[in-house]
Coordinates of C-alpha atoms and ligand atoms in Angstrom, one line a residue:
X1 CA -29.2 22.4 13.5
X2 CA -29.7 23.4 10.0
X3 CA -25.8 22.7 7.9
X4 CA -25.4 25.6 6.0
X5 CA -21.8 25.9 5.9
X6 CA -19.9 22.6 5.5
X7 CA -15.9 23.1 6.0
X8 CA -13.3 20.9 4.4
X9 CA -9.7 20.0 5.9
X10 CA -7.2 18.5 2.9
X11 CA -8.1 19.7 -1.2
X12 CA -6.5 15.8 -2.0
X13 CA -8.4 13.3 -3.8
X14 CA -10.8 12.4 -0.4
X15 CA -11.3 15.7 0.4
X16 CA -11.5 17.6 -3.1
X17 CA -14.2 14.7 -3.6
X18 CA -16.3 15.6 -0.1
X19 CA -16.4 19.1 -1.4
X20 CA -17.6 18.4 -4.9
X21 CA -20.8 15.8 -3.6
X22 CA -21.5 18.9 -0.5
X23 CA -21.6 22.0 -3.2
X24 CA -23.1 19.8 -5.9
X25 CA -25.8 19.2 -2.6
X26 CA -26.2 23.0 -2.2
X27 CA -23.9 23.6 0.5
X28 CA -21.7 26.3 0.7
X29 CA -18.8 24.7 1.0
X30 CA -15.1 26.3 2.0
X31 CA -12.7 24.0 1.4
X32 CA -9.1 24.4 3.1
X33 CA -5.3 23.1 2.6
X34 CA -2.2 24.3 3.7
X35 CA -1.1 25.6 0.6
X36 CA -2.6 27.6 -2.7
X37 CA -0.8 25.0 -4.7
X38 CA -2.5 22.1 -3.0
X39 CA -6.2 24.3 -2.6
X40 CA -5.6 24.9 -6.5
X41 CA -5.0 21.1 -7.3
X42 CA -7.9 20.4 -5.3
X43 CA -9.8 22.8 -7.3
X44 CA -8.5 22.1 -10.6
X45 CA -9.6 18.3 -9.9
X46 CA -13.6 19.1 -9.1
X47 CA -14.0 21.0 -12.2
X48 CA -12.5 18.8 -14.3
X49 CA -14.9 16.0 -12.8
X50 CA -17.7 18.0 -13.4
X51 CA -16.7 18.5 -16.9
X52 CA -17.1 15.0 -17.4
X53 CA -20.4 15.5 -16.5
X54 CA -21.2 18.4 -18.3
X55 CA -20.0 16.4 -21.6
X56 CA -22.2 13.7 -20.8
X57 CA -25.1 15.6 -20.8
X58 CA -25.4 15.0 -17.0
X59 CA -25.2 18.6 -16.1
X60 CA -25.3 22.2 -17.2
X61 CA -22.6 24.5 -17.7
X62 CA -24.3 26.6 -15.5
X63 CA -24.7 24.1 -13.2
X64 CA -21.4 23.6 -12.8
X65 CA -20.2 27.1 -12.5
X66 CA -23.3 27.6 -9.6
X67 CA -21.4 24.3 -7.9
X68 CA -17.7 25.9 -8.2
X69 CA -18.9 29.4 -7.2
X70 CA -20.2 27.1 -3.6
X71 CA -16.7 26.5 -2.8
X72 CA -14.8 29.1 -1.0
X73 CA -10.9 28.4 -1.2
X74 CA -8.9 28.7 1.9
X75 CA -5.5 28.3 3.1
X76 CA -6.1 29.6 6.2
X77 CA -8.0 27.5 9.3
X78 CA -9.7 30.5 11.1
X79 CA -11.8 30.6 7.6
X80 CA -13.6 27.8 9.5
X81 CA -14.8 30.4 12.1
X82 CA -17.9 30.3 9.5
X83 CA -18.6 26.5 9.6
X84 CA -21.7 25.0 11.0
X85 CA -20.1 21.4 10.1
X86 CA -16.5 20.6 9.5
X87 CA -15.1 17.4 7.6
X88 CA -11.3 16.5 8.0
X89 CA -9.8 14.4 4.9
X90 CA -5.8 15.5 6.0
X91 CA -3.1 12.7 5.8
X92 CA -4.0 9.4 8.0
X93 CA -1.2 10.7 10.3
X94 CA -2.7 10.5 14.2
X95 CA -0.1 13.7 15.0
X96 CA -1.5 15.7 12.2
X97 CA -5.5 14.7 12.9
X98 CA -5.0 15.7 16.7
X99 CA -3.6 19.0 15.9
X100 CA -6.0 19.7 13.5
X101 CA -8.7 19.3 15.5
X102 CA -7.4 20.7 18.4
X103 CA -6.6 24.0 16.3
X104 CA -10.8 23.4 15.0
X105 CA -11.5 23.6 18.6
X106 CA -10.4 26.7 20.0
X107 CA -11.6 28.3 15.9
X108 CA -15.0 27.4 15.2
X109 CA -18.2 28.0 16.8
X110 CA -19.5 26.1 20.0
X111 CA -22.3 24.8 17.9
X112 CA -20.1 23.1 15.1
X113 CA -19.8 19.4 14.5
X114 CA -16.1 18.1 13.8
X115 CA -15.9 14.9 11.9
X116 CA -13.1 13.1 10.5
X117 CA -12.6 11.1 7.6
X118 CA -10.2 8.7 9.3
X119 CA -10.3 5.0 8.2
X120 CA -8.7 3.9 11.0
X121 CA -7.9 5.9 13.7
X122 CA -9.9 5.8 16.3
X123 CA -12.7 8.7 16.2
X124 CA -12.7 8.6 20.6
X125 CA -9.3 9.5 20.6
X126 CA -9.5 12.3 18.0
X127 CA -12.1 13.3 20.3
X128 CA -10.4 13.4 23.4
X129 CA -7.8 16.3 22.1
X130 CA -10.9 18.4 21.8
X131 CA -13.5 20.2 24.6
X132 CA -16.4 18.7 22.6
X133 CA -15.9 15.6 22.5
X134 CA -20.0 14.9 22.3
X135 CA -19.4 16.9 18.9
X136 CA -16.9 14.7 17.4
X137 CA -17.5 12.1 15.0
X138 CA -16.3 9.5 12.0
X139 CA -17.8 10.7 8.4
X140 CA -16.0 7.9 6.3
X141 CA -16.6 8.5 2.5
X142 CA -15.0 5.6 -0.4
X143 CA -12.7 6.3 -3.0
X144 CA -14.1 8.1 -5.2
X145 CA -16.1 10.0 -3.3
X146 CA -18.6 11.4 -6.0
X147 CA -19.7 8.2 -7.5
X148 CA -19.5 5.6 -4.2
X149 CA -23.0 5.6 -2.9
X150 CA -22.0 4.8 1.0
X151 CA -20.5 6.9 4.1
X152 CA -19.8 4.9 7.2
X153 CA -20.8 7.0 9.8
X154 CA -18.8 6.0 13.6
X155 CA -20.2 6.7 16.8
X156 CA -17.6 7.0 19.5
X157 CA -18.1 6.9 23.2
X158 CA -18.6 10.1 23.7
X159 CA -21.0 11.1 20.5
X160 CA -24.1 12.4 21.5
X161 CA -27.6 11.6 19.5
X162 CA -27.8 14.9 18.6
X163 CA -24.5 15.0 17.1
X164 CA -25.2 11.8 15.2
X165 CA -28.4 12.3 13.7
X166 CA -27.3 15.9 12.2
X167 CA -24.5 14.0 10.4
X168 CA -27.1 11.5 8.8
X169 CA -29.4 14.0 7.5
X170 CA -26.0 15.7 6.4
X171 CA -25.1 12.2 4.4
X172 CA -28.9 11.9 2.8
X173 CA -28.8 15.4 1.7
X174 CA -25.4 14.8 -0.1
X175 CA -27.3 12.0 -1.7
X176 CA -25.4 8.9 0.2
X177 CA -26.2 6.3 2.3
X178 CA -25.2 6.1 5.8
X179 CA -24.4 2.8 7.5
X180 CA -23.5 3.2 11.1
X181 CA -20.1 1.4 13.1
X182 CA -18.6 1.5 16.1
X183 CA -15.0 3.1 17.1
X184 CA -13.3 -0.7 16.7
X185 CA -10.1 -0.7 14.6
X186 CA -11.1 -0.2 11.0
X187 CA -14.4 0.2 11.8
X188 CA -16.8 -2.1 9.3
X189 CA -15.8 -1.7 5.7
X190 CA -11.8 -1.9 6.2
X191 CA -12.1 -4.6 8.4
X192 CA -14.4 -6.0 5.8
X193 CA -12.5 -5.3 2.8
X194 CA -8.6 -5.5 3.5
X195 CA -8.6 -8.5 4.9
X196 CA -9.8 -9.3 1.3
X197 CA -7.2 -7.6 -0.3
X198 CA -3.8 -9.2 2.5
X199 CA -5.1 -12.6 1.1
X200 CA -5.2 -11.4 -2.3
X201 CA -1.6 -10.5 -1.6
X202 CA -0.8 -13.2 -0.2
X203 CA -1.9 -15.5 -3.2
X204 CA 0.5 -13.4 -5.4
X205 CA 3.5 -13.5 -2.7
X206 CA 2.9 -17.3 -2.5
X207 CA 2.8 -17.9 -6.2
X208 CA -0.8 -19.5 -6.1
X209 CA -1.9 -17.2 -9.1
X210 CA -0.6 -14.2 -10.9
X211 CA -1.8 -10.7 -10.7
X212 CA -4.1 -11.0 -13.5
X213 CA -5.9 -14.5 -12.4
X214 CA -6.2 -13.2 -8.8
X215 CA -8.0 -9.9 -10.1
X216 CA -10.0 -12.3 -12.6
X217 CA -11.5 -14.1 -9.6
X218 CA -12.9 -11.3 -7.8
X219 CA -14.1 -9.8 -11.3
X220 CA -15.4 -12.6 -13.2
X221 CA -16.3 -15.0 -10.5
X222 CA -17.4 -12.4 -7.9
X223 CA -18.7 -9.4 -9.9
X224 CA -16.6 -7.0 -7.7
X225 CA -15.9 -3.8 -10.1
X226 CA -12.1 -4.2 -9.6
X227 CA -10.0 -6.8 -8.6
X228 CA -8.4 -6.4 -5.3
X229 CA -5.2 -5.6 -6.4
X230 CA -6.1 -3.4 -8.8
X231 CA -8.3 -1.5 -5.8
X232 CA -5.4 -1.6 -3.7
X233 CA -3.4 0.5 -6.3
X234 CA -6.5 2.7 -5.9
X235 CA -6.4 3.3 -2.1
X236 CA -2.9 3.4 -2.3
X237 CA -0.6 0.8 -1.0
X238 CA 0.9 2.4 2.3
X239 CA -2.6 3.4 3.7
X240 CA -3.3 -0.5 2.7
X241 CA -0.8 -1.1 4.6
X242 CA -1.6 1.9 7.8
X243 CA -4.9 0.4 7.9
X244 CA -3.6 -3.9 8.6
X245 CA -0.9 -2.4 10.8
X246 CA -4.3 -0.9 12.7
X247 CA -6.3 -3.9 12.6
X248 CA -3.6 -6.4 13.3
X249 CA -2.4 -4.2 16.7
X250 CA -5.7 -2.7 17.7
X251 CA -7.6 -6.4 17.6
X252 CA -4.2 -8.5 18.0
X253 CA -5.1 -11.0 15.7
X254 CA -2.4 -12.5 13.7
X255 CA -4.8 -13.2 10.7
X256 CA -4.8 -8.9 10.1
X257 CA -0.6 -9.5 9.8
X258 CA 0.0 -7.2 6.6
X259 CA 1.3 -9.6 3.9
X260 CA 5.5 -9.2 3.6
X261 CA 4.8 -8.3 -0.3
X262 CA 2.8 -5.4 0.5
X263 CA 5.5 -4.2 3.2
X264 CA 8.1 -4.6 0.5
X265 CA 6.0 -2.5 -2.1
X266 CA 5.5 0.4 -0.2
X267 CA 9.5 0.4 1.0
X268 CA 10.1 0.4 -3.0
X269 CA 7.8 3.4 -3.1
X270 CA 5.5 1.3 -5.2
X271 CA 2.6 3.0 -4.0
X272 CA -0.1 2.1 -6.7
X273 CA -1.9 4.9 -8.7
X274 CA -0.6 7.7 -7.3
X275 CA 3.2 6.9 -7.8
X276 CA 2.7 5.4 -11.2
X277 CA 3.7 2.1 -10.4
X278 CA 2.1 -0.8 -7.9
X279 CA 0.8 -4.5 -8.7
X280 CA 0.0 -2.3 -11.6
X281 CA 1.6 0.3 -13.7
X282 CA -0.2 3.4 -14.7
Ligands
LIG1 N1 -13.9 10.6 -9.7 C1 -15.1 10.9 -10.1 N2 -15.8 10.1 -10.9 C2 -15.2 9.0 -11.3 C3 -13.9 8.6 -10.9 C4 -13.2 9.5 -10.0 N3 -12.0 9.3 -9.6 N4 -13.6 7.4 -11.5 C5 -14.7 7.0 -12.2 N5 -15.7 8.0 -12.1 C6 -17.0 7.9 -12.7 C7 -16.9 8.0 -14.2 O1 -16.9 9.3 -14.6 C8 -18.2 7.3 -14.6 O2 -19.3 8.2 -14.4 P1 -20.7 8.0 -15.3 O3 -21.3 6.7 -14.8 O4 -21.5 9.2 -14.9 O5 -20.3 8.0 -16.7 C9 -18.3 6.2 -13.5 O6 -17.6 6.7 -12.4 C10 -17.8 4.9 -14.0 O7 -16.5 5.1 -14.4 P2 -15.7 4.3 -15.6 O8 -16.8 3.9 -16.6 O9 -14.6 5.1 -16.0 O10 -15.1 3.0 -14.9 P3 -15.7 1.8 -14.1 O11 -17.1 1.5 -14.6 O12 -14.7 0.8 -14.2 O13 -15.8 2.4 -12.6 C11 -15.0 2.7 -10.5 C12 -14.7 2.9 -11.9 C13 -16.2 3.5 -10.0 C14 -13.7 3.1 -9.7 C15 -15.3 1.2 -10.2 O14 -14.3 0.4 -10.8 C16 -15.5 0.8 -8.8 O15 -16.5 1.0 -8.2 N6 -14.4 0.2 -8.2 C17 -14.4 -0.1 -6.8 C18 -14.1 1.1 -5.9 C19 -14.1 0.8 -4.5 O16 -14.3 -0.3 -4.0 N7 -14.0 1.8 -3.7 C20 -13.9 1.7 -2.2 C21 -12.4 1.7 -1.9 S1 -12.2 1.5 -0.1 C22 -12.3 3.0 0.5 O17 -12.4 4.0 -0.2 C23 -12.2 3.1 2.0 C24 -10.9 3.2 2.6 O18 -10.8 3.8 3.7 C25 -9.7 2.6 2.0

């Protein structure tokens, strides 16, 4: 199957992202939320990024007004009647995902693919509230979506071949790399990476360094980009915290136990980046 038409669930900061990197690939692109305010956001978010790029001498105005003119706003799911491939990037709330794709189910052609974004719930399940379950996979893309170069792709049970090669070429044409997992809590990279980050927290909770040694480590001594605390302020502290709850019940290994700083944090409402205030204050 050739992906013409790539659908979008969720205009946030994953999804508005997924959309940009699919209509700056040549897709036509419709990109969906439950409200204009939120589709607007979404929208007002892309073009601003592109901007950047346009005043770097990256792009062309007229590139950047051929990407926007790909995206067809929507607030309303039977728009995806048209979509040969649809991408979910809602809230990481299992009630929400199953209705979702139960509702993409009954809306969009026999032939579409359904993928989620989920980094942690487990694609077989999302599967199972569909008819196609052979059609359902994980699509994970990393914060922020146009400039992280990988997409963990996750095979469930049920996901046919088929199904799974047409969502690689899908990643290589939006220019990314794919790196396949299994449906296992967390998948690779947040079993891989928060870990890191708990023990990061940890070290602060315990008193062993302060914020700004423990991000100093990972910078300085590790070349990471960003220390882990100041990239869990980027993911957002409660889905820091969703995704150890995941890993800790779904594998029932007490070393996955979410740090008691990072519970108290998210109670607060400290929620990194997007509330203005988490190990850092923005
Ligand atoms: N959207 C689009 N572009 C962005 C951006 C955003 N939110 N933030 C930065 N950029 C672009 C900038 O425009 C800039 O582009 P050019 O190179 O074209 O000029 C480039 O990224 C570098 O940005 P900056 O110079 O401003 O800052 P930086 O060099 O410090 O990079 C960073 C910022 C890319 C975020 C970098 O710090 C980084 O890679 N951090 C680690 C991010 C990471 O680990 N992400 C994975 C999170 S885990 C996840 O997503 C999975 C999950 O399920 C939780």
């Amino acid at each position: 199957m050739n992906v013409k038409t790539f659908g979008v669930i969720g205009a946030g900061q994953m999804g508005g992202g997924i959309a940009q990197v699919a209509a700056t690939s040549g897709l036509s692109v419709i990109l969906h939320d439950i409200s204009q305010e939120f589709v607007d956001r979404g929208l007002v978010a892309i073009s601003a990024n592109l901007q950047r790029g346009v005043d770097k001498g990256k792009m062309s105005l007229e590139e950047k007004k051929a990407i926007l003119s790909r995206i067809t706003p929507s607030t309303n799911l039977l728009s995806m009647q048209a979509a040969d491939f649809v991408v979910e990037a809602a809230s990481e709330n299992e009630e929400i995902k199953f209705k979702i794709f139960a509702q993409l189910d009954e809306i969009c052609p026999g032939r579409a693919i359904l993928a989620s974004n989920t980094s942690s719930i487990p694609i077989g399940r999302i599967a199972s509230r569909t008819r196609r379950p052979e059609k359902v996979i994980g699509m994970h893309f990393m914060n922020p979506v146009p400039v992280m170069k990988l997409v963990e792709v996750i095979r469930a049970l049920p996901t046919t071949d088929e199904t799974y090669d047409i969502t690689i070429q899908l990643v290589e044409k939006m220019g990314k790399t794919p790196a396949e997992a299994r449906d296992y809590p967390g998948f690779l990279a947040n079993r891989i990476l928060l870990p890191m980050i708990n023990e990061a927290i940890f070290c602060l909770y315990q008193g062993v360094g302060n914020r700004d040694a423990i991000d100093s480590v990972m910078k300085l001594g590790m070349n990471h980009p960003m220390g882990p605390l100041a990239l869990a302020d980027l993911i957002g502290l409660d889905t820091c915290l969703a995704i150890l709850n995941t890993l800790h019940q779904g594998l029932g290994d007490p070393k996955y136990r979410p740090c008691p700083l990072l519970r108290q944090y998210v109670e607060a409402g400290w929620l990194g980046r997007k509330t203005g205030r988490g190990f850092y204050s923005y």
